[in-house]
Amino acid sequence: MDIRIGNGYDVHALAQGLPMWLGGVQIPSETGFVAHSDGDVAIHALCDALLGCLAVGDIGHLFPDTSDEWKGIDSKILLTNVVSLVQEHGYRVGNVDITIALQRPKLSPYITAMRETLSPILGVSPERISVKATTTERLGFVGRCEGCEVWASALIIGD
Ligand code: MG
């Protein structure tokens, strides 16, 4: 069996009055992410994990933040393009695992919605999509509510 793994990492800064998108779901919050796109840092890390599986560079290379084409774009569209690339290379998604470090708000009420939102895009059942959330116990830039940090792993299977 031909399997490949990849990992991805992303950070976005938080600012007052911006929308907060995580895992394709809008989270009610007083702060949101500073970004060229919608700032969905969880999807960005996941895209990089999938691109890492293929060893074809990263999300910034594929969707440059200097391009107007991607300005304010829904990150679900970026992920859809990345999954198409996975398929073009002859693979399908096996499973993914995402860890989000955010001090607040609490993300546990939104985890199920994230898994269900990502499921049709990735072409796998929610049982193959893990989304975990943690605070950093008020330590570091995450703990000071200055930003959000996300790690993602992905496994793809050759068809
Ligand atoms: Mg990003």
Short mmCIF file of C-alpha atoms and ligand atoms in Angstrom, two decimals:
data_model
loop_
_atom_site.label_atom_id
_atom_site.label_comp_id
_atom_site.label_asym_id
_atom_site.label_seq_id
_atom_site.Cartn_x
_atom_site.Cartn_y
_atom_site.Cartn_z
CA MET A 1 0.00 0.00 0.00
CA ASP A 2 1.29 3.47 -0.94
CA ILE A 3 0.76 5.82 1.99
CA ARG A 4 2.31 9.22 2.66
CA ILE A 5 2.20 11.49 5.71
CA GLY A 6 2.64 15.22 6.12
CA ASN A 7 2.48 17.87 8.79
CA GLY A 8 1.50 21.51 8.73
CA TYR A 9 1.80 24.48 11.07
CA ASP A 10 0.32 27.98 10.99
CA VAL A 11 -0.12 31.03 13.20
CA HIS A 12 -2.38 34.04 12.84
CA ALA A 13 -2.53 37.15 14.99
CA LEU A 14 -5.77 38.12 16.71
CA ALA A 15 -7.34 41.58 16.53
CA GLN A 16 -10.57 43.12 17.77
CA GLY A 17 -13.60 43.19 15.50
CA LEU A 18 -12.45 40.66 12.88
CA PRO A 19 -14.30 37.41 12.09
CA MET A 20 -12.93 34.22 13.60
CA TRP A 21 -13.03 31.24 11.23
CA LEU A 22 -11.62 27.90 12.38
CA GLY A 23 -12.04 24.56 10.65
CA GLY A 24 -14.49 26.14 8.21
CA VAL A 25 -16.82 27.29 11.01
CA GLN A 26 -17.38 30.87 12.17
CA ILE A 27 -16.78 31.09 15.92
CA PRO A 28 -18.59 33.80 17.92
CA SER A 29 -15.76 35.92 19.33
CA GLU A 30 -14.84 39.55 20.02
CA THR A 31 -11.53 38.96 18.24
CA GLY A 32 -10.68 37.38 14.89
CA PHE A 33 -7.70 36.68 12.67
CA VAL A 34 -5.57 39.19 10.81
CA ALA A 35 -5.06 37.66 7.35
CA HIS A 36 -5.05 38.07 3.59
CA SER A 37 -7.69 35.30 3.35
CA ASP A 38 -10.51 34.67 5.86
CA GLY A 39 -7.71 33.73 8.29
CA ASP A 40 -8.83 30.15 8.95
CA VAL A 41 -5.56 29.11 10.54
CA ALA A 42 -6.78 25.52 11.12
CA ILE A 43 -7.53 25.00 7.43
CA HIS A 44 -4.20 26.61 6.49
CA ALA A 45 -2.27 24.15 8.67
CA LEU A 46 -4.33 21.29 7.24
CA CYS A 47 -3.59 22.43 3.66
CA ASP A 48 0.12 22.47 4.47
CA ALA A 49 -0.10 18.95 5.95
CA LEU A 50 -1.71 17.67 2.73
CA LEU A 51 0.79 19.55 0.56
CA GLY A 52 3.54 18.09 2.75
CA CYS A 53 2.27 14.59 1.92
CA LEU A 54 2.79 15.41 -1.77
CA ALA A 55 6.07 17.32 -1.18
CA VAL A 56 4.86 20.12 -3.46
CA GLY A 57 5.65 23.16 -1.33
CA ASP A 58 3.29 25.08 0.89
CA ILE A 59 0.08 27.09 0.89
CA GLY A 60 1.95 30.41 0.54
CA HIS A 61 3.59 29.07 -2.63
CA LEU A 62 0.28 27.84 -4.10
CA PHE A 63 -1.88 30.81 -3.06
CA PRO A 64 0.45 33.84 -2.70
CA ASP A 65 -0.79 36.53 -0.31
CA THR A 66 0.40 39.11 -2.82
CA SER A 67 -2.30 37.94 -5.26
CA ASP A 68 -5.69 39.68 -5.32
CA GLU A 69 -7.19 36.37 -6.47
CA TRP A 70 -6.97 35.00 -2.90
CA LYS A 71 -7.80 38.22 -1.01
CA GLY A 72 -10.48 37.59 1.62
CA ILE A 73 -11.04 34.12 0.18
CA ASP A 74 -12.97 31.43 2.04
CA SER A 75 -10.22 29.01 3.11
CA LYS A 76 -12.58 26.09 2.32
CA ILE A 77 -11.94 26.93 -1.34
CA LEU A 78 -8.18 26.71 -0.76
CA LEU A 79 -8.67 23.30 0.91
CA THR A 80 -10.88 22.13 -1.98
CA ASN A 81 -8.07 23.03 -4.41
CA VAL A 82 -5.50 21.20 -2.27
CA VAL A 83 -7.69 18.06 -2.08
CA SER A 84 -8.04 18.18 -5.89
CA LEU A 85 -4.24 18.26 -6.10
CA VAL A 86 -4.05 15.20 -3.82
CA GLN A 87 -6.45 13.39 -6.18
CA GLU A 88 -4.54 14.51 -9.28
CA HIS A 89 -1.44 12.89 -7.77
CA GLY A 90 -3.38 9.61 -7.43
CA TYR A 91 -4.13 9.73 -3.71
CA ARG A 92 -7.13 10.08 -1.41
CA VAL A 93 -7.21 11.38 2.15
CA GLY A 94 -6.87 8.67 4.80
CA ASN A 95 -7.23 10.66 7.99
CA VAL A 96 -6.24 14.01 9.44
CA ASP A 97 -5.52 15.28 12.94
CA ILE A 98 -5.62 18.97 13.90
CA THR A 99 -4.57 20.59 17.19
CA ILE A 100 -5.64 24.20 17.77
CA ALA A 101 -4.00 26.25 20.54
CA LEU A 102 -6.22 29.20 21.46
CA GLN A 103 -6.72 30.82 24.86
CA ARG A 104 -10.32 31.89 24.25
CA PRO A 105 -13.11 31.42 23.35
CA LYS A 106 -13.55 27.79 24.30
CA LEU A 107 -13.77 25.74 21.10
CA SER A 108 -15.32 22.51 22.42
CA PRO A 109 -18.89 23.52 21.34
CA TYR A 110 -17.69 23.87 17.71
CA ILE A 111 -15.53 20.77 17.23
CA THR A 112 -18.37 18.60 15.86
CA ALA A 113 -19.37 21.31 13.36
CA MET A 114 -15.73 21.62 12.19
CA ARG A 115 -15.46 17.85 11.60
CA GLU A 116 -18.78 17.81 9.73
CA THR A 117 -17.80 20.85 7.64
CA LEU A 118 -14.41 19.41 6.65
CA SER A 119 -15.81 15.92 5.91
CA PRO A 120 -17.29 16.55 2.41
CA ILE A 121 -14.29 18.66 1.40
CA LEU A 122 -11.79 15.98 2.41
CA GLY A 123 -14.03 13.17 1.09
CA VAL A 124 -13.81 11.19 4.33
CA SER A 125 -16.24 10.61 7.20
CA PRO A 126 -16.00 12.81 10.31
CA GLU A 127 -14.65 9.76 12.17
CA ARG A 128 -11.43 10.21 10.16
CA ILE A 129 -11.13 13.89 11.05
CA SER A 130 -9.73 14.68 14.47
CA VAL A 131 -9.95 18.24 15.78
CA LYS A 132 -8.49 18.95 19.20
CA ALA A 133 -8.34 22.25 21.05
CA THR A 134 -6.16 23.37 23.91
CA THR A 135 -5.23 26.55 25.72
CA THR A 136 -1.60 27.20 26.63
CA GLU A 137 -2.43 27.85 30.30
CA ARG A 138 -2.04 31.60 29.67
CA LEU A 139 1.61 31.15 28.60
CA GLY A 140 3.20 32.70 25.51
CA PHE A 141 1.52 34.66 22.70
CA VAL A 142 -1.42 32.24 22.61
CA GLY A 143 -1.91 32.60 26.36
CA ARG A 144 -1.83 36.39 26.07
CA CYS A 145 -4.62 36.17 23.45
CA GLU A 146 -2.34 37.67 20.79
CA GLY A 147 -2.73 34.79 18.34
CA CYS A 148 -3.69 31.23 17.52
CA GLU A 149 -1.34 28.37 16.68
CA VAL A 150 -2.34 25.19 14.82
CA TRP A 151 -0.59 21.91 14.03
CA ALA A 152 -2.03 19.42 11.56
CA SER A 153 -1.07 15.95 10.38
CA ALA A 154 -2.45 14.17 7.36
CA LEU A 155 -2.16 10.74 5.83
CA ILE A 156 -2.99 10.07 2.20
CA ILE A 157 -3.45 6.71 0.48
CA GLY A 158 -2.54 5.87 -3.11
CA ASP A 159 -5.48 4.63 -5.20
MG MG B 1 -2.29 31.24 7.30
#
